[in-house]
C-alpha cells in the first residue's frame, strides 16, 4: 500500500469508541514492550474521557483501502499550561498507528491535525515524549521539525509513592 491507494479519515472519538480506544492503548503498550502495565479499563476511559469533566481528547484515524475502511491509529492529548509562555500547550500523551498501516501518512495526518488544533486554541507549543530506543519515531518527529529537549528529565510519582506524598 502507498498514499495513493489509501484514504485517511480523522474523527474525534465518542463514548461509543471506548473499546477501540482501549484496544489502541493495549496495542501501543505491546509496541512499547510494556503490555502488563496497562490497567486502564473501558469504565475508567468512559469516565475520564467522556464523563462530565473530560481530562483528555482522542482523535481516531481510519484508513480506506480498496473500498474498505478500518481503524488505523489514534492520538490522545490534553492541554497543559506554560507559565513562561503564558499560554496553554497541547500535550500529546499517546500516538499510535497499527504496524501494518505505517508509512501511509497516518501519523503525519494525526500530528498535523493536532498542530492545527494547537494553533486554533492559541497554544504556545505542542509537546510529547518518545522512548529513547524508538529510533523510527524519533527520526519521524525530527523530520517534522520537532526539537528534542534532552536537558529535561521526566519525573513521576505513582502508586504507593503518590499515596505517601498525599498523606504527608
PDB file of C-alpha atoms in Angstrom:
ATOM      1  CA  UNK A   1       0.000   0.000   0.000  1.00  0.00           C
ATOM      2  CA  UNK A   2       1.029   3.599  -0.530  1.00  0.00           C
ATOM      3  CA  UNK A   3      -0.539   7.027  -0.079  1.00  0.00           C
ATOM      4  CA  UNK A   4      -2.233   6.822  -3.472  1.00  0.00           C
ATOM      5  CA  UNK A   5      -4.095   3.645  -2.544  1.00  0.00           C
ATOM      6  CA  UNK A   6      -5.204   4.696   0.951  1.00  0.00           C
ATOM      7  CA  UNK A   7      -7.680   7.345   2.051  1.00  0.00           C
ATOM      8  CA  UNK A   8      -7.328   8.633   5.611  1.00  0.00           C
ATOM      9  CA  UNK A   9     -10.176   9.979   7.733  1.00  0.00           C
ATOM     10  CA  UNK A  10      -9.811  11.522  11.190  1.00  0.00           C
ATOM     11  CA  UNK A  11     -12.654  11.754  13.687  1.00  0.00           C
ATOM     12  CA  UNK A  12     -12.962  12.688  17.350  1.00  0.00           C
ATOM     13  CA  UNK A  13     -13.611   9.636  19.487  1.00  0.00           C
ATOM     14  CA  UNK A  14     -17.018   9.333  21.114  1.00  0.00           C
ATOM     15  CA  UNK A  15     -18.167   7.315  24.082  1.00  0.00           C
ATOM     16  CA  UNK A  16     -19.141   4.551  21.658  1.00  0.00           C
ATOM     17  CA  UNK A  17     -15.454   4.251  20.704  1.00  0.00           C
ATOM     18  CA  UNK A  18     -14.200   3.398  24.207  1.00  0.00           C
ATOM     19  CA  UNK A  19     -13.488  -0.238  23.302  1.00  0.00           C
ATOM     20  CA  UNK A  20     -11.477   0.812  20.258  1.00  0.00           C
ATOM     21  CA  UNK A  21      -9.517   3.394  22.266  1.00  0.00           C
ATOM     22  CA  UNK A  22      -8.624   0.758  24.861  1.00  0.00           C
ATOM     23  CA  UNK A  23      -7.596  -1.644  22.086  1.00  0.00           C
ATOM     24  CA  UNK A  24      -5.245   1.012  20.650  1.00  0.00           C
ATOM     25  CA  UNK A  25      -3.812   1.671  24.119  1.00  0.00           C
ATOM     26  CA  UNK A  26      -3.083  -2.035  24.514  1.00  0.00           C
ATOM     27  CA  UNK A  27      -1.528  -2.205  21.042  1.00  0.00           C
ATOM     28  CA  UNK A  28       0.707   0.730  21.920  1.00  0.00           C
ATOM     29  CA  UNK A  29       1.737  -0.974  25.165  1.00  0.00           C
ATOM     30  CA  UNK A  30       2.689  -4.091  23.189  1.00  0.00           C
ATOM     31  CA  UNK A  31       4.786  -1.973  20.832  1.00  0.00           C
ATOM     32  CA  UNK A  32       6.445  -0.228  23.784  1.00  0.00           C
ATOM     33  CA  UNK A  33       7.267  -3.619  25.355  1.00  0.00           C
ATOM     34  CA  UNK A  34       5.044  -2.991  28.384  1.00  0.00           C
ATOM     35  CA  UNK A  35       1.785  -4.887  27.830  1.00  0.00           C
ATOM     36  CA  UNK A  36       1.351  -5.770  31.506  1.00  0.00           C
ATOM     37  CA  UNK A  37       1.463  -2.132  32.582  1.00  0.00           C
ATOM     38  CA  UNK A  38      -1.941  -1.245  31.123  1.00  0.00           C
ATOM     39  CA  UNK A  39      -4.501  -1.017  33.924  1.00  0.00           C
ATOM     40  CA  UNK A  40      -6.981   1.175  32.044  1.00  0.00           C
ATOM     41  CA  UNK A  41     -10.473  -0.233  31.614  1.00  0.00           C
ATOM     42  CA  UNK A  42     -13.387   0.782  29.417  1.00  0.00           C
ATOM     43  CA  UNK A  43     -15.140   2.059  32.543  1.00  0.00           C
ATOM     44  CA  UNK A  44     -12.198   4.291  33.511  1.00  0.00           C
ATOM     45  CA  UNK A  45     -11.818   5.602  29.965  1.00  0.00           C
ATOM     46  CA  UNK A  46     -15.546   6.286  29.694  1.00  0.00           C
ATOM     47  CA  UNK A  47     -15.470   8.261  32.952  1.00  0.00           C
ATOM     48  CA  UNK A  48     -12.251  10.179  32.310  1.00  0.00           C
ATOM     49  CA  UNK A  49     -12.541  10.823  28.569  1.00  0.00           C
ATOM     50  CA  UNK A  50     -16.299  11.234  28.109  1.00  0.00           C
ATOM     51  CA  UNK A  51     -17.693  11.980  31.571  1.00  0.00           C
ATOM     52  CA  UNK A  52     -18.849  15.365  32.856  1.00  0.00           C
ATOM     53  CA  UNK A  53     -15.238  16.603  33.191  1.00  0.00           C
ATOM     54  CA  UNK A  54     -13.131  15.042  30.403  1.00  0.00           C
ATOM     55  CA  UNK A  55      -9.418  15.072  31.150  1.00  0.00           C
ATOM     56  CA  UNK A  56      -8.227  14.369  27.606  1.00  0.00           C
ATOM     57  CA  UNK A  57      -9.307  14.154  23.981  1.00  0.00           C
ATOM     58  CA  UNK A  58      -8.903  11.365  21.442  1.00  0.00           C
ATOM     59  CA  UNK A  59      -8.675  11.559  17.663  1.00  0.00           C
ATOM     60  CA  UNK A  60      -9.145   8.324  15.750  1.00  0.00           C
ATOM     61  CA  UNK A  61      -7.647   7.658  12.337  1.00  0.00           C
ATOM     62  CA  UNK A  62      -9.330   5.408   9.818  1.00  0.00           C
ATOM     63  CA  UNK A  63      -7.899   4.275   6.526  1.00  0.00           C
ATOM     64  CA  UNK A  64      -9.824   3.098   3.489  1.00  0.00           C
ATOM     65  CA  UNK A  65      -8.023   0.713   1.209  1.00  0.00           C
ATOM     66  CA  UNK A  66      -9.764  -0.920  -1.739  1.00  0.00           C
ATOM     67  CA  UNK A  67     -13.096   0.457  -0.531  1.00  0.00           C
ATOM     68  CA  UNK A  68     -12.844  -0.971   2.986  1.00  0.00           C
ATOM     69  CA  UNK A  69     -12.463   1.400   5.944  1.00  0.00           C
ATOM     70  CA  UNK A  70     -10.680   0.200   9.081  1.00  0.00           C
ATOM     71  CA  UNK A  71      -9.363   1.768  12.287  1.00  0.00           C
ATOM     72  CA  UNK A  72      -5.714   2.657  11.783  1.00  0.00           C
ATOM     73  CA  UNK A  73      -4.492   4.679  14.766  1.00  0.00           C
ATOM     74  CA  UNK A  74      -5.177   7.230  17.433  1.00  0.00           C
ATOM     75  CA  UNK A  75      -3.843  10.254  19.247  1.00  0.00           C
ATOM     76  CA  UNK A  76      -4.717  11.071  22.863  1.00  0.00           C
ATOM     77  CA  UNK A  77      -3.927  14.590  24.039  1.00  0.00           C
ATOM     78  CA  UNK A  78      -4.734  17.160  26.690  1.00  0.00           C
ATOM     79  CA  UNK A  79      -3.949  20.775  27.460  1.00  0.00           C
ATOM     80  CA  UNK A  80      -1.353  21.970  29.919  1.00  0.00           C
ATOM     81  CA  UNK A  81      -0.114  25.495  30.605  1.00  0.00           C
ATOM     82  CA  UNK A  82       3.236  27.198  30.200  1.00  0.00           C
ATOM     83  CA  UNK A  83       3.909  29.898  32.749  1.00  0.00           C
ATOM     84  CA  UNK A  84       6.881  31.144  30.729  1.00  0.00           C
ATOM     85  CA  UNK A  85       4.867  31.480  27.535  1.00  0.00           C
ATOM     86  CA  UNK A  86       1.682  32.496  29.368  1.00  0.00           C
ATOM     87  CA  UNK A  87      -0.392  30.276  27.095  1.00  0.00           C
ATOM     88  CA  UNK A  88      -1.784  26.759  27.027  1.00  0.00           C
ATOM     89  CA  UNK A  89       0.131  23.932  25.440  1.00  0.00           C
ATOM     90  CA  UNK A  90      -1.054  20.775  23.769  1.00  0.00           C
ATOM     91  CA  UNK A  91       0.479  17.642  25.275  1.00  0.00           C
ATOM     92  CA  UNK A  92       0.361  14.505  23.164  1.00  0.00           C
ATOM     93  CA  UNK A  93       0.165  11.571  25.558  1.00  0.00           C
ATOM     94  CA  UNK A  94      -0.114   8.779  23.004  1.00  0.00           C
ATOM     95  CA  UNK A  95       0.227   8.417  19.254  1.00  0.00           C
ATOM     96  CA  UNK A  96      -0.111   5.009  17.652  1.00  0.00           C
ATOM     97  CA  UNK A  97      -0.576   3.663  14.149  1.00  0.00           C
ATOM     98  CA  UNK A  98      -1.125  -0.053  13.505  1.00  0.00           C
ATOM     99  CA  UNK A  99       2.131  -1.582  12.316  1.00  0.00           C
ATOM    100  CA  UNK A 100       0.700  -2.932   9.064  1.00  0.00           C
ATOM    101  CA  UNK A 101      -0.626   0.545   8.206  1.00  0.00           C
ATOM    102  CA  UNK A 102       2.505   2.589   8.884  1.00  0.00           C
ATOM    103  CA  UNK A 103       4.150   4.664   6.153  1.00  0.00           C
ATOM    104  CA  UNK A 104       0.783   5.674   4.695  1.00  0.00           C
ATOM    105  CA  UNK A 105       0.895   9.171   6.207  1.00  0.00           C
ATOM    106  CA  UNK A 106      -1.494   8.405   9.072  1.00  0.00           C
ATOM    107  CA  UNK A 107       0.838   9.510  11.870  1.00  0.00           C
ATOM    108  CA  UNK A 108       1.676  12.686   9.988  1.00  0.00           C
ATOM    109  CA  UNK A 109      -2.023  13.436   9.442  1.00  0.00           C
ATOM    110  CA  UNK A 110      -2.681  12.991  13.164  1.00  0.00           C
ATOM    111  CA  UNK A 111       0.197  15.315  14.093  1.00  0.00           C
ATOM    112  CA  UNK A 112      -0.854  17.924  11.528  1.00  0.00           C
ATOM    113  CA  UNK A 113      -4.387  17.785  12.954  1.00  0.00           C
ATOM    114  CA  UNK A 114      -3.037  18.298  16.476  1.00  0.00           C
ATOM    115  CA  UNK A 115      -0.827  21.187  15.321  1.00  0.00           C
ATOM    116  CA  UNK A 116      -3.892  22.801  13.728  1.00  0.00           C
ATOM    117  CA  UNK A 117      -5.838  22.246  16.948  1.00  0.00           C
ATOM    118  CA  UNK A 118      -2.990  23.802  18.956  1.00  0.00           C
ATOM    119  CA  UNK A 119      -2.959  26.819  16.644  1.00  0.00           C
ATOM    120  CA  UNK A 120      -6.747  27.223  16.884  1.00  0.00           C
ATOM    121  CA  UNK A 121      -6.551  27.078  20.701  1.00  0.00           C
ATOM    122  CA  UNK A 122      -3.647  29.582  20.665  1.00  0.00           C
ATOM    123  CA  UNK A 123      -1.277  27.112  22.272  1.00  0.00           C
ATOM    124  CA  UNK A 124       2.304  28.233  22.660  1.00  0.00           C
ATOM    125  CA  UNK A 125       3.664  24.758  21.940  1.00  0.00           C
ATOM    126  CA  UNK A 126       2.977  21.097  21.433  1.00  0.00           C
ATOM    127  CA  UNK A 127       4.981  18.502  23.355  1.00  0.00           C
ATOM    128  CA  UNK A 128       5.317  14.764  23.768  1.00  0.00           C
ATOM    129  CA  UNK A 129       7.873  12.184  24.805  1.00  0.00           C
ATOM    130  CA  UNK A 130       9.285   9.269  22.858  1.00  0.00           C
ATOM    131  CA  UNK A 131      11.134   6.238  24.149  1.00  0.00           C
ATOM    132  CA  UNK A 132      14.874   6.551  23.585  1.00  0.00           C
ATOM    133  CA  UNK A 133      15.042   3.240  21.699  1.00  0.00           C
ATOM    134  CA  UNK A 134      12.245   4.156  19.266  1.00  0.00           C
ATOM    135  CA  UNK A 135      14.534   5.414  16.526  1.00  0.00           C
ATOM    136  CA  UNK A 136      11.959   5.293  13.689  1.00  0.00           C
ATOM    137  CA  UNK A 137       9.638   7.587  15.657  1.00  0.00           C
ATOM    138  CA  UNK A 138      12.484   9.862  16.733  1.00  0.00           C
ATOM    139  CA  UNK A 139      13.558  10.335  13.119  1.00  0.00           C
ATOM    140  CA  UNK A 140       9.946  10.879  12.054  1.00  0.00           C
ATOM    141  CA  UNK A 141       9.424  13.603  14.669  1.00  0.00           C
ATOM    142  CA  UNK A 142      12.708  15.307  13.808  1.00  0.00           C
ATOM    143  CA  UNK A 143      11.713  15.308  10.125  1.00  0.00           C
ATOM    144  CA  UNK A 144       8.593  17.288  11.079  1.00  0.00           C
ATOM    145  CA  UNK A 145      10.626  19.939  12.912  1.00  0.00           C
ATOM    146  CA  UNK A 146      10.449  18.645  16.469  1.00  0.00           C
ATOM    147  CA  UNK A 147      13.273  19.648  18.795  1.00  0.00           C
ATOM    148  CA  UNK A 148      14.494  17.206  21.432  1.00  0.00           C
ATOM    149  CA  UNK A 149      14.612  18.665  24.932  1.00  0.00           C
ATOM    150  CA  UNK A 150      17.381  16.471  26.323  1.00  0.00           C
ATOM    151  CA  UNK A 151      18.126  18.813  29.214  1.00  0.00           C
ATOM    152  CA  UNK A 152      14.743  17.999  30.796  1.00  0.00           C
ATOM    153  CA  UNK A 153      14.194  14.873  32.903  1.00  0.00           C
ATOM    154  CA  UNK A 154      10.721  13.434  33.381  1.00  0.00           C
ATOM    155  CA  UNK A 155       9.697  12.917  36.988  1.00  0.00           C
ATOM    156  CA  UNK A 156       6.831  10.683  38.046  1.00  0.00           C
ATOM    157  CA  UNK A 157       5.199   9.707  41.303  1.00  0.00           C
ATOM    158  CA  UNK A 158       2.561   6.983  41.190  1.00  0.00           C
ATOM    159  CA  UNK A 159       1.072   4.148  43.184  1.00  0.00           C
ATOM    160  CA  UNK A 160       2.208   3.888  46.822  1.00  0.00           C
ATOM    161  CA  UNK A 161       4.656   6.797  46.440  1.00  0.00           C
ATOM    162  CA  UNK A 162       1.801   9.066  45.336  1.00  0.00           C
ATOM    163  CA  UNK A 163      -0.325   7.900  48.253  1.00  0.00           C
ATOM    164  CA  UNK A 164       2.552   8.520  50.654  1.00  0.00           C
ATOM    165  CA  UNK A 165       3.180  12.022  49.331  1.00  0.00           C
ATOM    166  CA  UNK A 166      -0.527  12.870  49.528  1.00  0.00           C
ATOM    167  CA  UNK A 167      -0.555  11.774  53.175  1.00  0.00           C
ATOM    168  CA  UNK A 168       2.354  13.990  54.245  1.00  0.00           C
TER     169      UNK A 168
END
